[in-house]
Coordinates of C-alpha atoms and ligand atoms in Angstrom, one line a residue:
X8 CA 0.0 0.0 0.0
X9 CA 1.1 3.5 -0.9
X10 CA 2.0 6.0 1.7
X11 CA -0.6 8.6 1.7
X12 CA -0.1 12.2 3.3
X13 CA -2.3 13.6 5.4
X14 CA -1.6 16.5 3.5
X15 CA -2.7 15.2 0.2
X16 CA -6.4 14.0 1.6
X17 CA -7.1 17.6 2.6
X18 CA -6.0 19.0 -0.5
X19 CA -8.0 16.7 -2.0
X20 CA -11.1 17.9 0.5
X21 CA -10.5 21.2 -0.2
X22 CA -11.0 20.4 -4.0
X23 CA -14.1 18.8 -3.6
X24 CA -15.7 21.6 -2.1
X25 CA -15.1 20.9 1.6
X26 CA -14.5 23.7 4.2
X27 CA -13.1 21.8 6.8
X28 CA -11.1 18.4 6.6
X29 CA -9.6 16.8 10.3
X30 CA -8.0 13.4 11.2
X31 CA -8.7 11.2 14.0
X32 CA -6.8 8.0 15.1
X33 CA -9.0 5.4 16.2
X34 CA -7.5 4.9 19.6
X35 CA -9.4 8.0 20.1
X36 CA -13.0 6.5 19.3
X37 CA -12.3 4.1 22.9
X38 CA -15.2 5.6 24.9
X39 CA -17.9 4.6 21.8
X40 CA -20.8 3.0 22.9
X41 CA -20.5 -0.8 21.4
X42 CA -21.6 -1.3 17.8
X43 CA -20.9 2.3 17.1
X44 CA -17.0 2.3 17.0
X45 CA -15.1 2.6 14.0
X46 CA -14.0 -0.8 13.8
X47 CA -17.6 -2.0 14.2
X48 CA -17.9 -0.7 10.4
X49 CA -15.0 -1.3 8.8
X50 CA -12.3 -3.8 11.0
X51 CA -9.0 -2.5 10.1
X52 CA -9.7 1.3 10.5
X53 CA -6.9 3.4 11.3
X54 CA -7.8 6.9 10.8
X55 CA -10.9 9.1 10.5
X56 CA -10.9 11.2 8.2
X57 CA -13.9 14.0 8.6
X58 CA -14.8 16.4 6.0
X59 CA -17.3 19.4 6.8
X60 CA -19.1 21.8 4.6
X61 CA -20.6 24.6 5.3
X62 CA -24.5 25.9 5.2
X63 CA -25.3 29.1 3.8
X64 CA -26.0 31.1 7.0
X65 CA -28.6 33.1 4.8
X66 CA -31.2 30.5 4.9
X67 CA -31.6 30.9 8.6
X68 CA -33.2 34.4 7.7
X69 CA -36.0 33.2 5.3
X70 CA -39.2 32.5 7.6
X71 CA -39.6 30.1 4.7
X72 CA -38.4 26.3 5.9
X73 CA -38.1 25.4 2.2
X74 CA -34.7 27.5 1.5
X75 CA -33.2 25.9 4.4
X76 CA -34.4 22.6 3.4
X77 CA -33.6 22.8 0.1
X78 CA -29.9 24.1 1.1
X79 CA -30.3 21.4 4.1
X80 CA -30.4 18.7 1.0
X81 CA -28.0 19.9 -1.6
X82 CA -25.2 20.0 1.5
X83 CA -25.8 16.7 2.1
X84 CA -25.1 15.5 -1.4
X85 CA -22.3 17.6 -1.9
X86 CA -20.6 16.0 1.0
X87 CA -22.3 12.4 0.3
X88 CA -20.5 13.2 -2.9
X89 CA -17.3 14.0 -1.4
X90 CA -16.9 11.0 0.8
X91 CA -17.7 8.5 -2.0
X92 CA -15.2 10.3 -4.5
X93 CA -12.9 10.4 -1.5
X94 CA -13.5 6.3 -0.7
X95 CA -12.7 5.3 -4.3
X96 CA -9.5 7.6 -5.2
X97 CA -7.9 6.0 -1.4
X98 CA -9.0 2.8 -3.2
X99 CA -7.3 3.4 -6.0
X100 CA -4.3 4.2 -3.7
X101 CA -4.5 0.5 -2.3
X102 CA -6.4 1.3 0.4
X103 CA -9.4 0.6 2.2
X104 CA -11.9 3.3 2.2
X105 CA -15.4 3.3 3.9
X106 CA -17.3 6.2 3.7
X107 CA -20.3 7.4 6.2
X108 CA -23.5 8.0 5.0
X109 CA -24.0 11.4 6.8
X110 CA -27.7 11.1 7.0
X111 CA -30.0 7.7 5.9
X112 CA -29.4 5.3 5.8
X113 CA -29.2 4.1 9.8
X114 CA -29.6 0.5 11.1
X115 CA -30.2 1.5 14.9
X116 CA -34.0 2.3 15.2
X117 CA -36.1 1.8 18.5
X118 CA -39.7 2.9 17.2
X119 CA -41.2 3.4 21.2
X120 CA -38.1 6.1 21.7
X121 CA -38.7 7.2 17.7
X122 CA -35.3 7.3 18.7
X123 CA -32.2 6.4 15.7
X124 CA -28.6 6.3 16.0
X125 CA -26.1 6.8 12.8
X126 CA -23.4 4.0 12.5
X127 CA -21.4 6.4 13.3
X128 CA -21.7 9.2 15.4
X129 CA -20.5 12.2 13.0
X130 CA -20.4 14.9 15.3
X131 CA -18.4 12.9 18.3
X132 CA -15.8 12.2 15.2
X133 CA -15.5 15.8 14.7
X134 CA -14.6 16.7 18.0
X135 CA -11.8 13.8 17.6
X136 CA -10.7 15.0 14.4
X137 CA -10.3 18.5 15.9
X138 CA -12.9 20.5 14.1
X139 CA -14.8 21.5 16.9
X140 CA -17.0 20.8 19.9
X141 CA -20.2 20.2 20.6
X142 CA -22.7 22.7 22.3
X143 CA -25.3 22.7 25.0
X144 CA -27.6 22.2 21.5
X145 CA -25.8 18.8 21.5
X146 CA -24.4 20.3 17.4
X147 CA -20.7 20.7 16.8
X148 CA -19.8 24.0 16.9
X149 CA -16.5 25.0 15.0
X150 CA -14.9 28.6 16.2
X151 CA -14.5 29.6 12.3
X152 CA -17.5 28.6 10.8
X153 CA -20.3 27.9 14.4
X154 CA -22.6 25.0 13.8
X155 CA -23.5 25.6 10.0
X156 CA -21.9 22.8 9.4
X157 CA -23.0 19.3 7.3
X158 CA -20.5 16.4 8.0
X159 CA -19.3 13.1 6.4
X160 CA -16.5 10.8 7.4
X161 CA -14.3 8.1 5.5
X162 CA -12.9 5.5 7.4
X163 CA -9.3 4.4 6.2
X164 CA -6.9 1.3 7.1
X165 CA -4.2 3.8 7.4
X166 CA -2.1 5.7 10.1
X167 CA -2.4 9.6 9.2
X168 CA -1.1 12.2 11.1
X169 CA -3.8 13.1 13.5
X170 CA -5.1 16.8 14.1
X171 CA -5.2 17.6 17.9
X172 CA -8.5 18.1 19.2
X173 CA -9.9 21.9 19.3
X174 CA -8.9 23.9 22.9
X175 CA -11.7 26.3 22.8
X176 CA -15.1 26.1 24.6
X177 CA -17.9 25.5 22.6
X178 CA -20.7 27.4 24.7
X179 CA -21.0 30.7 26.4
X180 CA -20.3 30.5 30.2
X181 CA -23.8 30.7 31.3
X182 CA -25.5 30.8 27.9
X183 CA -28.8 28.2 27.8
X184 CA -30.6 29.9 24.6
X185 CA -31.1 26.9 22.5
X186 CA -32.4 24.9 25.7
X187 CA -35.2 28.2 26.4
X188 CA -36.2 28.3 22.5
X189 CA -36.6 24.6 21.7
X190 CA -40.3 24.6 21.4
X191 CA -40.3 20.6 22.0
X192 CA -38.3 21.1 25.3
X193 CA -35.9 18.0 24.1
X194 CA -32.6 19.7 25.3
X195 CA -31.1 19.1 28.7
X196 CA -27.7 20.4 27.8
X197 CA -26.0 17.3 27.2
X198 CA -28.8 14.9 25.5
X199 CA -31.5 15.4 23.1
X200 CA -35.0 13.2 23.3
X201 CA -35.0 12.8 20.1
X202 CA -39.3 12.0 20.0
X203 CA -39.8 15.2 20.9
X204 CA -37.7 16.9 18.3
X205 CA -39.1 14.9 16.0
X206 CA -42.6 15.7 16.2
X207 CA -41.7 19.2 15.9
X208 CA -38.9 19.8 13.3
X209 CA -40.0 17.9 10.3
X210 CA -42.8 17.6 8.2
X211 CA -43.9 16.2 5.2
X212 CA -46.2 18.3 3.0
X213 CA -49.2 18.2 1.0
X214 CA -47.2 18.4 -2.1
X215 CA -45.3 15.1 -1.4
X216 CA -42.0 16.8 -0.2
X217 CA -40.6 17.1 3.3
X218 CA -39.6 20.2 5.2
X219 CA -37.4 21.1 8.1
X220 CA -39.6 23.0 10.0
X221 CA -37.4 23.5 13.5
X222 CA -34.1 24.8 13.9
X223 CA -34.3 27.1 16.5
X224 CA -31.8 25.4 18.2
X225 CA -29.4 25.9 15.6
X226 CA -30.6 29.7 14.6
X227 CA -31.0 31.4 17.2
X228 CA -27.2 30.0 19.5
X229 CA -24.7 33.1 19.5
X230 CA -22.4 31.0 17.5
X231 CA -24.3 30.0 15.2
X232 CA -21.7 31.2 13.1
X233 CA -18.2 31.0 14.7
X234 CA -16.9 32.2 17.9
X235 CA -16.6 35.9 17.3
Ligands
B12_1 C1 -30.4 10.8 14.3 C2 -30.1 12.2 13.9 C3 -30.9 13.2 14.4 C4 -31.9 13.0 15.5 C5 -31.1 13.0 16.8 C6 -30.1 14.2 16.9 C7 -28.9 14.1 17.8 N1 -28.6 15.2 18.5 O1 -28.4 13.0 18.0 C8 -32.9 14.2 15.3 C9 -34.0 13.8 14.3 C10 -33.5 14.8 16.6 C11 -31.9 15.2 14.5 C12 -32.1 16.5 14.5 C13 -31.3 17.4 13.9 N2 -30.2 17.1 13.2 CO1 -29.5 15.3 13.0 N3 -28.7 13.7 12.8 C14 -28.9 12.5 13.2 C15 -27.8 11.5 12.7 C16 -28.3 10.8 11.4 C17 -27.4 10.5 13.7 C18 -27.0 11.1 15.1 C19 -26.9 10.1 16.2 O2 -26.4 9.0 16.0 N4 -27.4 10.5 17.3 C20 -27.6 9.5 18.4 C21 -26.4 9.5 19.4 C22 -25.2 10.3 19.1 O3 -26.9 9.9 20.6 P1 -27.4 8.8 21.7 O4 -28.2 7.7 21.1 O5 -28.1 9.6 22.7 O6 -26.0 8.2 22.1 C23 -25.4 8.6 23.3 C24 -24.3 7.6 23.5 O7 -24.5 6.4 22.8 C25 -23.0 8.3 23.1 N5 -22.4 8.1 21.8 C26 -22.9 7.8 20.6 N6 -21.9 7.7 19.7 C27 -20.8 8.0 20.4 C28 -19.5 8.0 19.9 C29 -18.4 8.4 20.8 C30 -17.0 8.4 20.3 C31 -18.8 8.7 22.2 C32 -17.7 9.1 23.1 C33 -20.1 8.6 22.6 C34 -21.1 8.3 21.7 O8 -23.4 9.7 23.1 C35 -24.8 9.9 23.1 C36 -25.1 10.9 24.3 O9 -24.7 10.4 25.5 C37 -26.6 12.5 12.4 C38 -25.7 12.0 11.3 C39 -24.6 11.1 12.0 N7 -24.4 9.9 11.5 O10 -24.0 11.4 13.0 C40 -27.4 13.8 12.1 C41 -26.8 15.1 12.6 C42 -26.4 15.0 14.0 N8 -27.9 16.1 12.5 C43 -27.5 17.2 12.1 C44 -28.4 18.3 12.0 C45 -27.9 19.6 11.3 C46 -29.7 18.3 12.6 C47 -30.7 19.4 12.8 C48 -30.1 20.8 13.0 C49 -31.6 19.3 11.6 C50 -32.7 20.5 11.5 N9 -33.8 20.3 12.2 O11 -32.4 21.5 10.9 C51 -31.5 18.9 14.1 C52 -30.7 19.4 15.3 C53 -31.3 18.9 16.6 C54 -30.2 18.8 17.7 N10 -30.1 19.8 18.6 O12 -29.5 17.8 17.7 C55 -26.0 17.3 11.8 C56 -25.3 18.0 12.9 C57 -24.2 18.9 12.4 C58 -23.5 19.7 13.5 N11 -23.1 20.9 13.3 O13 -23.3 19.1 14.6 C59 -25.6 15.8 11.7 C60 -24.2 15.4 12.2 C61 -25.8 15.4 10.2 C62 -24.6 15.8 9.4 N12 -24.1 14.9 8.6 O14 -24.1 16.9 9.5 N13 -30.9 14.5 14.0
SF4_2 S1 -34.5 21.4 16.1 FE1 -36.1 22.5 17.2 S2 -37.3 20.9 18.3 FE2 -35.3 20.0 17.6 S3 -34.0 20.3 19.4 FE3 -33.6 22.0 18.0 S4 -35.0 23.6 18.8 FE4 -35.7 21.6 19.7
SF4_3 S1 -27.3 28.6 22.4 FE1 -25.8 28.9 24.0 S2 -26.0 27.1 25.3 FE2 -26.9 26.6 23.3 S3 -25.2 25.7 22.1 FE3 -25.3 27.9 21.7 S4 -23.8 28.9 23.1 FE4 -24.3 26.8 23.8

């Protein structure tokens, strides 16, 4: 197998329209609940390698939920898109490459608790791959670009050289914003009942469609868009 840079994969990121692009070693996924570690997707993972792009921070200004659902969508392919280009050019390479779908599908579903769980946690690998931290909101929240970010990962049987997990606080000393506005009352500061959120944040409509109709959580946290 080739040696392949660190370097190289977030040019590469950066190329395929990525904002953000951070390594994490799996030693670091240890505290992962069982059956959503690394290795429980792809056995000889070595690195994890987590691409972010960002949301237009526009959106959140339209009272309409269709721009920011529409936005909420095309950032999802894009970095859908990015993982699987990334996964086959590391293949290429002589590696092994498994990317993260960074929304559906998810095998975890307990239907009392409407409650899912991704394969992969996306956000916890983003704090190991140093792009950030998550908030009282329970998002990532990066200090450049806040919590207007979509994520993806791509799990490699390789050693990279790991970035070192972000310093800064995520949340204002004192600040509980998101936990007052979320109209569902499904935020504790460190969880999220996800049933509650649910039944509040998305909708399908008339037309056949589905919209995001809840993000208060997200809009309305002072760093929203980067710690300023
Ligand atoms: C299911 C899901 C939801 C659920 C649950 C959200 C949540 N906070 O977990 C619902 C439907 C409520 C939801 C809503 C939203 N979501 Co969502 N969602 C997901 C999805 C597909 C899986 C998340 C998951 O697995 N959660 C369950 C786990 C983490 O929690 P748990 O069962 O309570 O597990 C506990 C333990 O098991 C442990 N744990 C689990 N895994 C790991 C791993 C490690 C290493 C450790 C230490 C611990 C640990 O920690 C948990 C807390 O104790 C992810 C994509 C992905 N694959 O990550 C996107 C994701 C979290 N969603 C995202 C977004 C944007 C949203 C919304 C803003 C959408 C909207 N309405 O506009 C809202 C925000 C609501 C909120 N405040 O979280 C983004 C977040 C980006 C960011 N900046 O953080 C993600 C990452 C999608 C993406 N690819 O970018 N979502
Ligand atoms: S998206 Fe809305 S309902 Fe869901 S946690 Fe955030 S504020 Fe609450
Ligand atoms: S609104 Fe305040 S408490 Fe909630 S995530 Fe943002 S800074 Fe943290």
């Amino acid at each position: 197998m080739n040696q392949i840079a660190a370097a190289q994969i977030k040019l590469r990121a950066t190329e395929l329209g990525m904002d953000l692009c951070g390594i994490a070693p799996v030693e670091s996924f240890a505290d992962a609940p069982q059956g959503f570690h690394p290795a429980d997707i792809s056995k000889d993972c070595k690195s994890v390698i987590v691409l972010a792009a960002r949301f237009p921070v526009s959106t959140l200004s339209s009272p309409s939920p269709a721009a920011y659902t529409f936005v909420r969508n095309k950032v999802m392919d894009k970095v859908d898109a990015a993982t699987c280009q990334l996964a086959v050019e590391l293949e290429l390479l002589g590696s092994n490459a498994v990317p993260i779908p960074s929304s559906d599908p998810y095998e975890y579903w307990d239907e009392a608790r409407r409650h899912g769980q991704g394969i992969l946690s996306l956000k916890h690998a983003a704090v190991r791959a140093g792009l950030g931290q998550m908030g009282k909101n329970t998002l990532l929240i990066n200090d450049r670009l806040g919590n207007m970010l979509w994520l993806g990962a791509v799990l490699l049987n390789q050693e990279l050289t790991p970035d070192e997990q972000a310093g800064y606080q995520a949340c204002i000393t004192g600040c509980r914003v998101c936990l007052q506005a979320c109209p569902a009352q499904a935020l504790d500061g460190s969880t999220i009942v996800q049933k509650q959120c649910r039944a509040v944040s998305y909708k399908q409509t008339g037309g056949g469609g589905g919209v995001y109709t809840c993000n208060l959580c997200r809009r309305l946290c002072p760093r929203h868009d980067g710690i300023k």
